[in-house]
Tab-separated table of C-alpha atoms and ligand atoms in Angstrom:
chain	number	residue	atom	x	y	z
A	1	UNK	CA	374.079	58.002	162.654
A	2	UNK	CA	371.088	59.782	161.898
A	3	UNK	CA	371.905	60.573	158.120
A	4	UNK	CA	372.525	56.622	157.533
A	5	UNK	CA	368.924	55.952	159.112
A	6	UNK	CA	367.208	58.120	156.454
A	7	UNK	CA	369.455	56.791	153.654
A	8	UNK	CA	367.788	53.630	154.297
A	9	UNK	CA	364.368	55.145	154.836
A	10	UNK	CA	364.112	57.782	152.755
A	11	UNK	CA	363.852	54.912	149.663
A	12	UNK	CA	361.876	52.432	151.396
A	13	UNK	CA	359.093	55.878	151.699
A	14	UNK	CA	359.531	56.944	148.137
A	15	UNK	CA	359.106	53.102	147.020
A	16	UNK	CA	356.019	52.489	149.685
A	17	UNK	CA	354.725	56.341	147.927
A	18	UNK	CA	354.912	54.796	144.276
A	19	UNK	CA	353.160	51.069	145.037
A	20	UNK	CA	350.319	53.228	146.532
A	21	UNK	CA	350.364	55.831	143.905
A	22	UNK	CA	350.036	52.442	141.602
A	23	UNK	CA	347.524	50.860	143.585
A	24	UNK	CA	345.157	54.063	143.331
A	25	UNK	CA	345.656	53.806	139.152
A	26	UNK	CA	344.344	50.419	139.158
A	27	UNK	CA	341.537	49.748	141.685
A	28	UNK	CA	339.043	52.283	139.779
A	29	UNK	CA	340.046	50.568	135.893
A	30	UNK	CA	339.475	47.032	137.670
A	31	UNK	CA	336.580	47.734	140.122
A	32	UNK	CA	332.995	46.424	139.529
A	33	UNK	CA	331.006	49.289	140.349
A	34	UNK	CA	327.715	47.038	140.515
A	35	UNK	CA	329.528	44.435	143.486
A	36	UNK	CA	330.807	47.785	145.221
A	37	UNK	CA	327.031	48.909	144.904
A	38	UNK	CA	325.945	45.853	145.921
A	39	UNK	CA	328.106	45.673	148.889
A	40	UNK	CA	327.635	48.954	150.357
A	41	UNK	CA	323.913	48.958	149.235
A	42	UNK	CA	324.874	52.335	147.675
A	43	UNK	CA	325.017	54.174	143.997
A	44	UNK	CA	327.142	57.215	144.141
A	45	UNK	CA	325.406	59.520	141.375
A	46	UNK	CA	327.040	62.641	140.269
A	47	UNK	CA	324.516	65.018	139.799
A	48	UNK	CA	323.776	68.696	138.460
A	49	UNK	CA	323.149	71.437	141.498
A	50	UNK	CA	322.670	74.121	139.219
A	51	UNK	CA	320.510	73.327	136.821
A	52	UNK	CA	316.570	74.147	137.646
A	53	UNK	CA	314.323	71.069	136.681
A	54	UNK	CA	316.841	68.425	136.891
A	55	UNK	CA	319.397	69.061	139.595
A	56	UNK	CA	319.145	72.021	142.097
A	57	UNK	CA	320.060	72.477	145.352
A	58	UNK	CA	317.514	73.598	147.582
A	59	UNK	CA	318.564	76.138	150.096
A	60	UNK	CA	316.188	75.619	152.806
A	61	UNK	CA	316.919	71.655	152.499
A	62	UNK	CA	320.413	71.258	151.504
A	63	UNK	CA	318.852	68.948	149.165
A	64	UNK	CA	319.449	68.344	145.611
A	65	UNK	CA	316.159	68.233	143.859
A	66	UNK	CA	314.877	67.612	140.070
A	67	UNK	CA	314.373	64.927	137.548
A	68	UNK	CA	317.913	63.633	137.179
A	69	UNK	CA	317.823	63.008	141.115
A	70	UNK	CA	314.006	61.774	141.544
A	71	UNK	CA	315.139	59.180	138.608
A	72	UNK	CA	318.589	58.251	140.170
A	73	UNK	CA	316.418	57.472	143.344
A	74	UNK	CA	313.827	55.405	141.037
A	75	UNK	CA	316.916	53.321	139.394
A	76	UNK	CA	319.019	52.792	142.403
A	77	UNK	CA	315.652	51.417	144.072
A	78	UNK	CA	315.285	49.173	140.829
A	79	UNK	CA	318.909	48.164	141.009
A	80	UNK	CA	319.586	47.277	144.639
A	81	UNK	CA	316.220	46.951	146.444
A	82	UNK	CA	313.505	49.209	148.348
A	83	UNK	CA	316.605	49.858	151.092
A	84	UNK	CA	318.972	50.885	148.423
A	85	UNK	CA	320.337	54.047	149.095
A	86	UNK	CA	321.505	56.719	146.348
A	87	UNK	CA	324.257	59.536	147.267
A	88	UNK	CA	324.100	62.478	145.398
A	89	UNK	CA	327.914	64.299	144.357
A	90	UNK	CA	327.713	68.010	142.885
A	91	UNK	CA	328.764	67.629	139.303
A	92	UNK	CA	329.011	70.405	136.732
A	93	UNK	CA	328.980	69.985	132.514
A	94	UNK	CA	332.943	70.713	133.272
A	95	UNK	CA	333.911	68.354	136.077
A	96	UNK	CA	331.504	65.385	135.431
A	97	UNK	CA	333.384	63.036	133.494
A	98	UNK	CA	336.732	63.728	135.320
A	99	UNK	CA	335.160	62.625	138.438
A	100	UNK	CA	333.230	59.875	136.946
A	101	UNK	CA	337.123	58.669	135.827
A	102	UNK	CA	338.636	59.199	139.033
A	103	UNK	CA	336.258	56.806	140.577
A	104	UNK	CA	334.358	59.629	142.765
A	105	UNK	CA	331.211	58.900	141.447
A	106	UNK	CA	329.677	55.971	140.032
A	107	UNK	CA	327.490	57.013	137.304
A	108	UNK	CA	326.573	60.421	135.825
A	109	UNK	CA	322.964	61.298	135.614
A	110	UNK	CA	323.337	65.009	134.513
A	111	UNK	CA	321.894	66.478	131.297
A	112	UNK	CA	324.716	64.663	129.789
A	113	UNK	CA	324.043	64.268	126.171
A	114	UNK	CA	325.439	61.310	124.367
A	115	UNK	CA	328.177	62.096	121.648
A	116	UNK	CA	330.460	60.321	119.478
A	117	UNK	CA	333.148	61.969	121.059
A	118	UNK	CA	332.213	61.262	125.132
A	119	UNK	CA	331.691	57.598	123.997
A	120	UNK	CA	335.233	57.119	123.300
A	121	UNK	CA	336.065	57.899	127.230
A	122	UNK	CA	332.859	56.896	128.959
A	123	UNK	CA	330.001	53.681	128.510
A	124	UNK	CA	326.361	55.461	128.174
A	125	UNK	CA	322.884	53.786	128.960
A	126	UNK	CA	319.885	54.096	126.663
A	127	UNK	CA	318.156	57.624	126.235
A	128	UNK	CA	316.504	58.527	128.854
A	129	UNK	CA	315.179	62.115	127.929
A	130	UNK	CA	315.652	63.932	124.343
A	131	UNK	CA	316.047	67.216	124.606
A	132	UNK	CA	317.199	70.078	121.918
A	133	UNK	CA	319.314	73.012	121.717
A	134	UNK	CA	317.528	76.243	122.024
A	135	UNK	CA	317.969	79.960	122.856
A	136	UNK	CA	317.306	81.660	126.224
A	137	UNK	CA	317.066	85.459	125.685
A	138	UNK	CA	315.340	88.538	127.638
A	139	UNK	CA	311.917	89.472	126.458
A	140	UNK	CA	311.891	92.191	123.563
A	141	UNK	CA	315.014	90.715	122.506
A	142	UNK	CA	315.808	91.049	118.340
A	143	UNK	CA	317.248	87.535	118.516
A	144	UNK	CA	313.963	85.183	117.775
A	145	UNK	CA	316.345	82.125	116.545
A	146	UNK	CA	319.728	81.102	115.967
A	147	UNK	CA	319.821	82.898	112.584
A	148	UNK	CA	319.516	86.211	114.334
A	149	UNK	CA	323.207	85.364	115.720
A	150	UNK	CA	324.663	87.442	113.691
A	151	UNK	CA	328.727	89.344	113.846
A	152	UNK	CA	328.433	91.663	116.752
A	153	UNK	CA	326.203	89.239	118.725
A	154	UNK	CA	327.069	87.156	121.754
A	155	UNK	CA	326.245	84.092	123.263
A	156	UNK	CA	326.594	82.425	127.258
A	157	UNK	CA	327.330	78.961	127.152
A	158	UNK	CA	329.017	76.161	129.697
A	159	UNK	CA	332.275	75.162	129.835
A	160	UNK	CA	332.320	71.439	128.946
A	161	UNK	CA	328.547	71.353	128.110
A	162	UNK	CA	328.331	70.487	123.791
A	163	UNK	CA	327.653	74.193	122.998
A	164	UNK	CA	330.845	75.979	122.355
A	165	UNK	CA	331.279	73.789	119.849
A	166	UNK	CA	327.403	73.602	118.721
A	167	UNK	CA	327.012	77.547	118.858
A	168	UNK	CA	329.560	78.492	116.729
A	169	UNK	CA	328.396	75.846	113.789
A	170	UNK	CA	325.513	76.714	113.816
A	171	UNK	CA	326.304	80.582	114.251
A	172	UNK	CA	329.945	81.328	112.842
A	173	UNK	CA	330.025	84.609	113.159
A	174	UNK	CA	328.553	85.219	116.830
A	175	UNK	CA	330.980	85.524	119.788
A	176	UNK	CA	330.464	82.803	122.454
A	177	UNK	CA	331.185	83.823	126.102
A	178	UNK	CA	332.124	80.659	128.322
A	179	UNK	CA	331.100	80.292	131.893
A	180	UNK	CA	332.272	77.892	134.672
A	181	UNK	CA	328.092	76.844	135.534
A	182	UNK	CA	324.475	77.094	134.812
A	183	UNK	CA	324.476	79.844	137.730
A	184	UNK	CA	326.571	82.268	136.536
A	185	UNK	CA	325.801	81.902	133.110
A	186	UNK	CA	321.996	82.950	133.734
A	187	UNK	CA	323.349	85.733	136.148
A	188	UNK	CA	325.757	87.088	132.958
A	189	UNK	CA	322.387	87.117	130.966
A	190	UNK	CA	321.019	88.993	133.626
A	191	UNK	CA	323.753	91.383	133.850
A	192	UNK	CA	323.661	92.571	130.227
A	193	UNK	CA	326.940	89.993	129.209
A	194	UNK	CA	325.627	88.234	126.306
A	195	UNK	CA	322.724	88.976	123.858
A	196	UNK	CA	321.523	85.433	124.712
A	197	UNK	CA	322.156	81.753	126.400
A	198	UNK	CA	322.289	78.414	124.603
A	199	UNK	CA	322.225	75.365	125.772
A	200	UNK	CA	319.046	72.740	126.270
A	201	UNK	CA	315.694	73.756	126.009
A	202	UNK	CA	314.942	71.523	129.395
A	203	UNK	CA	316.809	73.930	131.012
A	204	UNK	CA	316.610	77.116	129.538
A	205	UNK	CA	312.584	76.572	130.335
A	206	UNK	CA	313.605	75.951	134.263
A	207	UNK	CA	315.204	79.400	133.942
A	208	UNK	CA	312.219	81.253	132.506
A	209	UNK	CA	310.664	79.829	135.160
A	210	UNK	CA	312.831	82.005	137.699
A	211	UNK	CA	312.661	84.593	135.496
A	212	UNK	CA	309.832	86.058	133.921
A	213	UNK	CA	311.770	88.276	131.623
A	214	UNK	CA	313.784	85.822	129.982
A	215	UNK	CA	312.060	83.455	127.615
A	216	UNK	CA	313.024	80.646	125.105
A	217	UNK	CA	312.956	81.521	121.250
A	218	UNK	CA	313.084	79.708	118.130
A	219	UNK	CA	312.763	75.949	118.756
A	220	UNK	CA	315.434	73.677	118.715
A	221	UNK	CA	318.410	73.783	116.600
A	222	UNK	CA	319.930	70.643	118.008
A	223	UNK	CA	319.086	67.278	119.214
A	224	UNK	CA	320.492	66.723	122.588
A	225	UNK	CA	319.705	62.698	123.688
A	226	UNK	CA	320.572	62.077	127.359
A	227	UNK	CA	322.374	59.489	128.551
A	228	UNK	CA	323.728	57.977	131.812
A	229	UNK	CA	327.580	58.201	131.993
A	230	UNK	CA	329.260	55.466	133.634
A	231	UNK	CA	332.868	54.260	133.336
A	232	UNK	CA	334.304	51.959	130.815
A	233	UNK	CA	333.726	48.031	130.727
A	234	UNK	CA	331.692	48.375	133.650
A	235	UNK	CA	329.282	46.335	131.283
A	236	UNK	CA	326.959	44.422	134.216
A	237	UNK	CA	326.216	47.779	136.157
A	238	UNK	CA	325.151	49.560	132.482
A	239	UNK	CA	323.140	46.473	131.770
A	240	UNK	CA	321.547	47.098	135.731
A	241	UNK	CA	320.690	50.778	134.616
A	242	UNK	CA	319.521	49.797	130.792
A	243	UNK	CA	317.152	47.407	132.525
A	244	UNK	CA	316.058	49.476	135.688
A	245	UNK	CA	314.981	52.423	132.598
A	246	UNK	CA	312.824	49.726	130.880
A	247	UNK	CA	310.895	48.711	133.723
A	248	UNK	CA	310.013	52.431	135.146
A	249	UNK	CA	308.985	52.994	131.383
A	250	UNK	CA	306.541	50.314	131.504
A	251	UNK	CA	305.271	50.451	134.981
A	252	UNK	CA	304.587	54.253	135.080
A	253	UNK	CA	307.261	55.551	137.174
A	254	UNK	CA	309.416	57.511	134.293
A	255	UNK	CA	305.937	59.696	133.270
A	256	UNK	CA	304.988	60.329	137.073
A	257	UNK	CA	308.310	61.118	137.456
A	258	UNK	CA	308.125	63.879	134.161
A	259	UNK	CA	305.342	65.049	134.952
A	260	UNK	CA	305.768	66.001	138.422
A	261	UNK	CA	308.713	68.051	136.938
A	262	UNK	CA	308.159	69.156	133.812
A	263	UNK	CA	304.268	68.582	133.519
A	264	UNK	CA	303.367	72.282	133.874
A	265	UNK	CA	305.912	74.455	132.172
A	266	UNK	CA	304.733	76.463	129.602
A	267	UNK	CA	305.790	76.181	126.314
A	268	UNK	CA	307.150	72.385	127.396
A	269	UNK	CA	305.508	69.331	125.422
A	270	UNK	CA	306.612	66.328	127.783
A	271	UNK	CA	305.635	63.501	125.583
A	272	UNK	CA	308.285	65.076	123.569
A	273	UNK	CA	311.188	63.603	125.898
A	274	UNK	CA	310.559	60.024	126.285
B	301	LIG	N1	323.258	68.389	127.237
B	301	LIG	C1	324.343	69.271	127.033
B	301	LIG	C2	325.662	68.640	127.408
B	301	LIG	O1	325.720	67.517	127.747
B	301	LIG	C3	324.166	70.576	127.781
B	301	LIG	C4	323.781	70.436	129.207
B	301	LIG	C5	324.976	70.415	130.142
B	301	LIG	O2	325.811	71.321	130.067
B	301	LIG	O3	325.025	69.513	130.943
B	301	LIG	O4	326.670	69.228	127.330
């Protein structure tokens, strides 16, 4: 009696499994992320936690703090009023867009520089900061530029960030160590497991800025524009973000906003990244 019972249900589940399995596939492809903002009076952002200057967690706080956030916070006010609130989701170079496509996160606001070859899988908004690829290495260091990078020589990067690819064009013959986060790249510096780190100069100068001994060398080699990630044909919430960017251009916000975080590093023109 009991075998003929699951005969019946043991389909129905499996069929009941698939329709949801469907269902999941095709509510993030035809969602509008601005009405689901709208309604919930929320922007999911997936931000950096790693990354001094524009996305770090604060220990003390349990807070993510830096640029990418403090702008996220000016654009969802923009975007859905004064009582708009923004969420912040850990994101690194590696798992940003995958969560951006699974519908976990609404937009990516994370040092994400805009390619030919992200723009096939995600929509970007205007530039919002232009940064370069530079070198971080420990003072004394031979390496002055990416020419030093010579066979024998090896360089930190991020999985997923543009520089596996970037280092080893501009730098054939260097080895290029890749490492899961911003984090433990700068601690394999530290520890003697690369000859230097490449990746933007934004953020190589927020990790001289922990570390004394480590400074950035030979300008940029790269040009790095930033954009903000958000998911394909979700055309009216891009336009929301292109148009929240123009107004804190012109009314101030964007500059206070720079300079409160990148205002007094050394070495750092800010008018540079506008
Ligand atoms: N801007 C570069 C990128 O998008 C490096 C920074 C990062 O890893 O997020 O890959």
């Amino acid at each position: 009696m009991k075998k003929r019972l699951w005969k019946f249900i043991l389909p129905l589940l499996m069929l009941l499994g698939l329709t949801t399995l469907a269902g999941c596939g095709n509510s993030v492809a035809s969602r509008d992320t601005l009405t689901d903002a709208s309604n919930s009076n929320t922007i999911i952002w997936g931000v950096k936690a790693d990354t001094n200057l524009f996305g770090l967690m604060n220990i003390k706080t349990g807070k993510i703090q830096g640029f990418d956030v403090d702008l996220a916070k000016a654009i969802t006010k923009e975007i859905l009023g004064p009582k708009g609130k923004a969420k912040f989701v850990q994101v690194t170079s590696d798992t940003r867009m995958p969560l951006l496509k699974a519908g976990n996160i609404d937009a990516i606001i994370a040092t994400m520089t805009i390619t030919p070859d992200r723009e096939k899988q995600v929509d970007f908004s205007n530039i919002y900061f232009k940064a370069g690829g530079s070198l971080l290495v420990k003072k004394g260091s031979p390496i002055k530029s990416v020419k030093d990078l010579k066979k024998g020589t090896k360089v930190i990067v991020v999985q997923g960030s543009t520089y596996g690819p970037e280092v080893k064009a501009a730098a054939p013959q260097t080895k290029v160590l890749q490492l899961g986060d911003y984090a433990s790249a700068f601690t394999a510096l530290k520890s003697g497991q690369g000859d230097a780190l490449s990746t933007d100069n934004g953020i190589l100068y927020g990790m001289s800025l922990q570390d004394k001994d480590y400074r950035v060398v030979g300008g940029t080699y790269t040009k790095e524009p930033y954009g903000i990630a958000v998911n394909k044909g979700q055309h009216a919430f891009r336009r929301s973000i292109n148009e929240a960017l123009s107004k804190l251009k012109e009314n101030g916000e964007y500059d206070k906003i720079a300079n409160k975080w990148f205002g007094d590093v050394p070495g750092f023109n800010v008018k540079e990244v506008k």
